[in-house]
Amino acid sequence: MSLRIMTVYGTRPEAIKVAPVIAAVEADKRFENIVVVTGQHREMLDQVNEIFGIVPDVDLDVFGHKQPLAVTAAKILAGLAPVLEEHRPDAVVVQGDTTTSTAAALAAFYAGIPVVHLEAGLRSGDITSPFPEEANRKITSQIAALHLAPTSESRANLVRESVDPAAIAVTGNTVIDALLATARSEHPFTDAALESAAASGRPILLVTTHRRESWGPAMEGVGRALRRIADAHPEYLVVLPLHRNPVVRDAVLPPLTGAENVVVTEPLAYGEFTRLLGACRIVLTDSGGVQEEAPSLGKPVLVMRENTERPEAVAAGTVKLIGTDEDRIVAEVARLVTDDEHFVSMSTAVNPYGDGAASGRAVAAIAQLLGVGSRLDDFVA
Ligand code: UD1
Ligand code: UDP
């Protein structure tokens, strides 16, 4: 009888990061794979499932426009309980720090099912930023039976919080598995404006933004900064694949109207986005996943946040924290555009987050937890 591994996820970044783990569980004869999506995201989640060929067994469909976090969490808790009851998994895998992740962990814990926490141990040290993700991640650490830390730094954070070291495996981040797997295929841009942007040979500033703690004046400042950057560096194309959140769109878009060298797109399919990441010159973002992917492609990353729970690439010199002040964003981009030495110093490819084999280590650690195998060696950067 094979053991049942249920993976529960609900947003775009979770989907990208669990996809390689789901594939590895699926390929392993010791396990039966059960895939549950909460539908916290809708289009952005379905887009990733389609690319990785994942057809969920259960969809809780909790999505709601501008839905308060408490409502999303409540729907997940209530929706997952009967699913856990019906399928009786031997372990539940959750990923990261979203509302889906923590609510699903709690539902599994209430049902007496061991929780496996993928991407465990990241800490900014500030409970208010990222909000609510820092708290979500810490809560899940309290109830997880197995902590899959991506790096030795995240392992050290857990040990410092008295997590049993024997319950931690250092796997590398599965986002690098996803990135490398995706890079093997060609990805034509479906948006014609992007295809001509890529063909133009003009340098590209790739921008993404969505963080909840920046909603309001800070994000409006990001929009104004982007317009000033586009006007100050007309040889550049500013490419902005937009998050679907209307709060983000309403804040960022107004100042960009009429700018010749700004290309705004819908959320890009993962393969198209990683192609753009490989083709761009500079990355300006507040995304967690993009902070992990861009350094391995040798792209300088300016992070529009005051802190980060991903300090490894900052230490390596390819990621710089610049906050959300409008003038500072404009100045930091100008420095990378005009100061070649600075640009080169931030452009070395580094791989602190993974080697493409994280999902194999994750599955081996799950097998050990369930008494049907042993662990692989920890990931060393
Ligand atoms: C969520 C996660 C965040 C993660 C981010 C990735 C929490 C608290 N936040 O933030 O950690 O970094 O996802 O993108 O879990 N929307 C759509 N279609 C979609 C997705 C979102 O229309 O496919 C709109 C909806 O109006 C939705 C809003 O965006 O209410 C916000 O979505 P939500 O999942 O609550 O938060 P995010 O800001 O996306
Ligand atoms: N991404 C994507 N299409 C886009 C923008 C981002 O596929 O248009 C991918 C990106 O490569 C990364 C992930 O989405 O793997 C990051 O998601 P997001 O920034 O929404 O969330 P975070 O990582 O901040 O939690």
XYZ file of C-alpha atoms and ligand atoms in Angstrom:
445
model
C 0.000 0.000 0.000
C 1.491 3.320 -1.007
C 1.549 6.278 1.343
C -0.653 9.255 0.540
C 1.030 12.629 0.124
C -1.393 15.520 -0.151
C 0.031 18.812 -1.442
C -2.100 21.901 -0.784
C -1.411 25.260 -2.471
C -3.284 28.293 -3.713
C -1.196 31.107 -5.211
C 1.127 31.543 -8.196
C 4.453 31.326 -6.337
C 3.344 28.277 -4.339
C 2.275 26.548 -7.567
C 5.652 27.196 -9.230
C 7.524 25.917 -6.179
C 5.420 22.787 -5.507
C 5.258 21.737 -9.178
C 8.667 19.973 -9.123
C 7.789 18.280 -5.806
C 4.452 17.055 -7.159
C 6.295 15.641 -10.197
C 8.814 13.876 -7.932
C 6.077 12.400 -5.690
C 4.127 11.302 -8.767
C 7.187 9.461 -10.099
C 7.823 7.675 -6.782
C 6.176 4.258 -6.403
C 6.155 4.542 -2.590
C 3.615 7.362 -2.788
C 0.137 8.185 -3.958
C -0.122 11.822 -5.027
C -3.140 13.948 -4.044
C -3.186 17.529 -5.308
C -5.474 20.065 -3.625
C -5.700 23.697 -4.698
C -7.484 26.257 -2.575
C -8.010 28.718 -5.440
C -6.779 31.655 -3.322
C -5.507 32.955 -6.660
C -7.570 32.057 -9.699
C -6.200 32.971 -13.156
C -2.612 33.221 -11.857
C -2.870 29.772 -10.251
C -4.582 28.068 -13.181
C -1.940 29.533 -15.519
C 0.860 27.753 -13.602
C -1.017 24.450 -13.256
C -1.583 24.444 -16.993
C 2.096 25.029 -17.782
C 3.255 22.235 -15.487
C 0.445 19.899 -16.603
C -1.049 19.589 -13.120
C -4.737 18.683 -12.863
C -5.796 19.105 -9.229
C -7.818 16.328 -7.587
C -9.680 18.858 -5.432
C -10.300 22.602 -5.938
C -11.727 24.437 -2.903
C -12.395 27.464 -5.135
C -12.177 29.991 -2.280
C -11.283 32.901 -4.605
C -12.953 36.263 -4.123
C -12.039 39.701 -5.511
C -10.424 41.866 -2.828
C -11.394 39.159 -0.358
C -10.217 39.859 3.222
C -7.500 37.483 4.442
C -9.661 36.296 7.338
C -12.376 35.189 4.911
C -9.862 33.370 2.701
C -8.382 31.641 5.754
C -11.806 30.701 7.148
C -12.932 29.226 3.810
C -9.739 27.167 3.567
C -10.020 25.808 7.112
C -13.661 24.853 6.658
C -13.180 23.546 3.118
C -10.146 21.419 3.831
C -11.494 19.577 6.889
C -13.815 17.224 4.940
C -11.188 16.736 2.227
C -8.676 15.565 4.839
C -11.343 13.364 6.365
C -12.138 11.768 2.997
C -8.586 11.194 1.730
C -6.798 10.571 5.060
C -3.322 11.506 3.777
C -0.201 10.311 5.618
C 1.347 13.782 5.271
C 0.258 17.205 4.039
C 2.788 19.369 2.198
C 2.414 23.154 2.305
C 4.732 25.746 0.777
C 5.985 29.087 2.025
C 4.097 31.825 3.823
C 0.738 32.562 2.232
C -2.712 32.441 3.808
C -3.281 29.153 1.978
C -0.068 27.728 3.367
C -0.759 28.507 7.014
C -4.491 27.758 6.964
C -3.823 24.403 5.281
C -1.111 23.578 7.817
C -3.517 24.370 10.642
C -6.297 22.247 9.114
C -3.898 19.298 8.781
C -2.626 19.795 12.328
C -6.194 19.825 13.665
C -6.798 16.548 11.799
C -3.706 14.989 13.395
C -1.844 14.724 10.083
C 1.909 15.527 9.933
C 2.660 18.824 8.210
C 5.633 19.082 5.857
C 6.705 22.705 5.429
C 8.466 23.397 2.160
C 10.599 26.590 2.155
C 10.753 26.722 5.943
C 12.827 29.011 8.144
C 12.987 32.245 6.133
C 12.847 35.220 8.498
C 12.957 38.976 8.007
C 12.979 39.453 11.786
C 10.116 41.973 11.539
C 6.618 40.612 12.184
C 5.096 43.543 10.246
C 7.091 43.019 7.043
C 6.472 41.132 4.887
C 2.879 41.317 6.113
C 1.346 38.901 6.917
C 3.909 36.453 5.544
C 6.511 36.665 8.329
C 3.843 35.681 10.894
C 2.390 33.005 8.605
C 5.753 31.342 8.216
C 6.452 31.398 11.953
C 3.044 29.918 12.781
C 3.612 27.050 10.354
C 7.023 26.396 11.940
C 5.264 25.827 15.266
C 3.110 22.993 13.930
C 5.220 21.369 11.195
C 6.614 17.861 11.680
C 9.228 18.281 8.942
C 10.907 21.557 7.973
C 12.382 21.691 4.462
C 14.725 24.669 4.710
C 16.078 25.990 1.400
C 19.432 27.215 2.759
C 21.709 26.740 5.765
C 20.731 30.279 6.889
C 17.047 29.304 7.018
C 18.004 26.129 8.900
C 19.916 28.273 11.430
C 16.842 30.504 11.928
C 14.770 27.441 12.847
C 17.403 26.041 15.215
C 17.577 29.459 16.897
C 13.805 29.149 17.516
C 14.323 25.729 19.161
C 13.080 23.598 16.281
C 14.511 20.073 16.621
C 17.520 19.959 14.221
C 16.636 16.342 13.366
C 13.331 17.587 11.913
C 15.069 19.964 9.463
C 16.461 19.062 6.034
C 18.281 21.628 3.862
C 16.992 21.053 0.348
C 17.709 24.166 -1.731
C 14.725 26.060 -3.077
C 12.505 24.157 -5.489
C 12.042 27.395 -7.483
C 15.462 26.698 -9.012
C 14.250 23.205 -10.036
C 11.273 24.884 -11.730
C 13.460 27.541 -13.367
C 15.937 25.030 -14.797
C 13.182 22.703 -16.016
C 11.415 25.607 -17.725
C 14.592 26.950 -19.337
C 14.858 23.723 -21.361
C 11.940 24.740 -23.640
C 11.377 27.627 -26.058
C 8.801 30.190 -24.917
C 7.371 32.493 -27.582
C 5.761 35.629 -26.133
C 1.997 35.563 -26.614
C 1.850 39.366 -26.176
C 2.915 40.948 -29.502
C 4.242 44.074 -27.745
C 6.636 41.874 -25.775
C 7.849 39.994 -28.815
C 8.737 43.283 -30.523
C 10.281 44.610 -27.281
C 12.543 41.553 -27.128
C 13.365 41.841 -30.848
C 14.185 45.580 -30.579
C 17.461 44.905 -28.759
C 16.731 47.815 -26.382
C 17.815 47.249 -22.767
C 14.907 46.124 -20.580
C 14.121 47.105 -17.013
C 11.835 44.299 -15.782
C 9.498 45.363 -12.979
C 7.089 43.438 -10.734
C 5.276 44.712 -7.661
C 2.465 43.472 -5.428
C 3.439 43.497 -1.730
C 0.590 44.133 0.656
C 2.677 46.310 3.017
C 3.320 48.699 0.079
C -0.339 49.162 -0.899
C -1.389 52.829 -0.905
C 1.026 55.781 -1.044
C 4.184 53.639 -1.356
C 2.850 51.821 -4.403
C 1.595 55.057 -5.962
C 5.182 56.313 -5.528
C 6.432 53.215 -7.371
C 4.174 54.126 -10.315
C 5.518 57.710 -10.390
C 9.091 56.427 -10.086
C 8.582 54.136 -13.087
C 7.354 57.075 -15.187
C 10.369 59.185 -14.187
C 12.727 56.283 -14.979
C 11.111 55.764 -18.396
C 11.414 59.491 -19.201
C 15.002 59.756 -17.918
C 16.261 56.699 -19.843
C 14.424 56.750 -23.195
C 16.731 54.080 -24.659
C 15.314 51.611 -22.078
C 12.069 49.684 -22.208
C 10.320 49.419 -18.854
C 8.397 46.111 -18.914
C 5.785 45.589 -16.228
C 3.907 42.253 -16.103
C 1.122 43.281 -13.755
C -0.265 41.324 -10.826
C -4.040 40.824 -11.164
C -4.805 42.611 -7.927
C -6.927 45.715 -8.715
C -5.391 47.493 -5.700
C -1.972 47.193 -7.360
C -3.246 48.226 -10.793
C -5.090 51.305 -9.513
C -1.961 52.481 -7.693
C 0.720 51.864 -10.311
C -0.911 52.452 -13.688
C -2.150 56.104 -13.750
C 1.272 57.807 -14.107
C 2.316 55.404 -16.887
C -0.350 56.430 -19.389
C 1.143 57.590 -22.686
C 4.754 56.598 -21.962
C 6.261 55.318 -25.258
C 8.833 53.074 -23.599
C 6.633 51.389 -20.972
C 5.171 47.968 -21.836
C 2.462 46.789 -19.442
C 1.312 43.165 -19.762
C -1.011 40.730 -18.047
C 0.699 38.177 -15.730
C 3.035 36.196 -17.967
C 3.061 32.429 -18.265
C 6.023 31.148 -16.238
C 8.112 30.215 -19.279
C 7.596 33.636 -20.846
C 8.452 35.392 -17.603
C 11.679 33.441 -17.104
C 12.626 34.132 -20.745
C 12.128 37.845 -20.069
C 14.167 37.542 -16.871
C 16.992 36.045 -18.915
C 16.713 38.768 -21.577
C 16.423 41.853 -19.362
C 19.272 44.060 -18.114
C 17.993 45.119 -14.679
C 15.276 43.761 -12.358
C 13.241 46.015 -10.064
C 10.887 44.011 -7.855
C 9.329 43.321 -4.469
C 8.738 39.635 -5.280
C 10.186 36.819 -3.199
C 10.487 34.318 -6.033
C 12.045 36.806 -8.444
C 14.710 37.631 -5.808
C 15.625 33.940 -5.873
C 15.536 33.378 -9.638
C 17.243 36.507 -10.994
C 20.620 36.024 -9.221
C 21.100 32.623 -10.830
C 20.684 34.334 -14.222
C 23.272 36.996 -13.308
C 20.770 39.864 -13.260
C 21.179 42.814 -10.881
C 18.095 43.017 -8.633
C 16.853 46.147 -6.871
C 14.325 45.138 -4.207
C 11.626 47.669 -3.318
C 11.378 46.621 0.322
C 12.866 47.763 3.621
C 13.995 44.250 4.597
C 14.116 40.735 3.211
C 13.790 37.200 4.507
C 16.126 36.216 1.644
C 19.461 37.742 2.692
C 21.708 35.292 0.819
C 21.803 37.116 -2.530
C 22.117 40.486 -0.753
C 25.257 39.105 0.908
C 26.477 37.878 -2.486
C 26.104 41.424 -3.853
C 23.584 40.787 -6.660
C 20.503 41.950 -4.756
C 20.199 45.392 -3.178
C 17.442 46.519 -0.822
C 16.313 50.017 -1.826
C 12.977 50.526 -0.027
C 9.940 52.175 -1.607
C 10.901 55.849 -1.551
C 10.189 57.291 -5.015
C 13.383 59.381 -5.295
C 15.547 56.496 -4.070
C 14.076 54.095 -6.653
C 14.771 56.600 -9.442
C 18.328 57.189 -8.174
C 19.212 53.504 -7.732
C 18.028 52.624 -11.247
C 19.950 55.623 -12.662
C 23.090 54.409 -10.927
C 22.803 50.932 -12.482
C 22.087 52.452 -15.905
C 25.014 54.889 -15.881
C 27.696 53.323 -13.647
C 29.177 50.356 -15.533
C 31.393 49.266 -12.663
C 28.403 49.135 -10.311
C 26.383 47.240 -12.924
C 29.123 44.648 -13.435
C 29.621 44.224 -9.678
C 25.924 43.275 -9.334
C 25.795 41.041 -12.424
C 27.738 37.969 -11.318
C 25.610 34.827 -11.503
C 25.299 33.294 -8.028
C 23.256 30.341 -6.811
C 22.696 30.628 -3.078
C 19.136 29.309 -3.338
C 19.443 25.968 -5.082
C 21.044 23.604 -7.558
C 17.968 22.172 -9.280
C 17.838 19.046 -7.096
C 15.742 20.398 -4.208
C 12.609 18.378 -4.925
C 14.551 15.097 -4.791
C 15.902 16.054 -1.375
C 12.403 17.067 -0.252
C 10.854 13.751 -1.269
C 13.687 11.791 0.371
C 13.138 13.690 3.634
C 9.378 13.011 3.448
C 10.125 9.312 2.911
C 12.303 9.330 6.015
C 9.568 11.075 8.024
C 7.136 8.332 7.001
C 9.635 5.513 7.652
C 10.121 4.345 4.058
C 13.534 5.748 3.152
C 16.460 7.878 4.150
C 17.520 11.443 3.499
C 19.933 12.732 0.867
C 22.824 15.032 1.752
C 21.850 18.607 2.591
C 22.123 21.274 -0.109
C 25.288 23.341 0.182
C 25.428 26.611 -1.756
C -0.708 36.540 -2.150
C 0.075 36.142 -0.891
C 1.504 36.646 -0.996
C 2.154 36.240 -2.305
C 1.280 36.656 -3.471
C 1.868 36.158 -4.753
C -1.151 36.064 1.240
C -1.529 36.820 2.454
N -0.506 36.771 0.298
O -0.814 37.960 -2.153
O 2.258 36.118 0.094
O 3.418 36.872 -2.390
O -0.035 36.086 -3.308
O 1.344 36.802 -5.875
O -1.425 34.901 1.123
N -6.404 38.414 -7.941
C -7.080 38.074 -9.091
N -6.716 36.925 -9.768
C -5.677 36.147 -9.352
C -4.992 36.514 -8.185
C -5.371 37.640 -7.485
O -7.992 38.755 -9.516
O -5.377 35.133 -10.021
C -6.817 39.651 -7.195
C -8.113 39.451 -6.402
O -8.845 40.633 -6.417
C -7.580 39.141 -5.020
C -6.378 40.072 -4.952
O -5.801 39.985 -6.253
O -8.520 39.413 -3.997
C -5.357 39.735 -3.894
O -5.052 38.350 -3.894
P -4.545 37.649 -2.523
O -4.246 36.219 -2.802
O -5.447 37.968 -1.394
O -3.211 38.414 -2.187
P -1.920 38.710 -3.022
O -1.635 40.148 -2.868
O -1.996 38.129 -4.374
N 6.073 35.168 -12.356
C 5.387 34.701 -13.482
N 4.753 35.610 -14.292
C 4.774 36.942 -14.048
C 5.449 37.412 -12.887
C 6.078 36.494 -12.065
O 5.367 33.482 -13.739
O 4.189 37.706 -14.822
C 6.718 34.193 -11.461
C 8.148 34.486 -11.067
O 9.064 33.899 -11.986
C 8.263 33.880 -9.680
C 6.842 33.992 -9.129
O 6.002 34.243 -10.236
O 8.612 32.505 -9.724
C 6.742 35.101 -8.130
O 5.405 35.334 -7.817
P 4.935 36.623 -7.009
O 5.903 37.730 -7.244
O 3.504 36.829 -7.366
O 4.975 36.133 -5.497
P 6.130 36.098 -4.383
O 7.260 35.298 -4.920
O 6.481 37.509 -4.063
O 5.466 35.436 -3.226
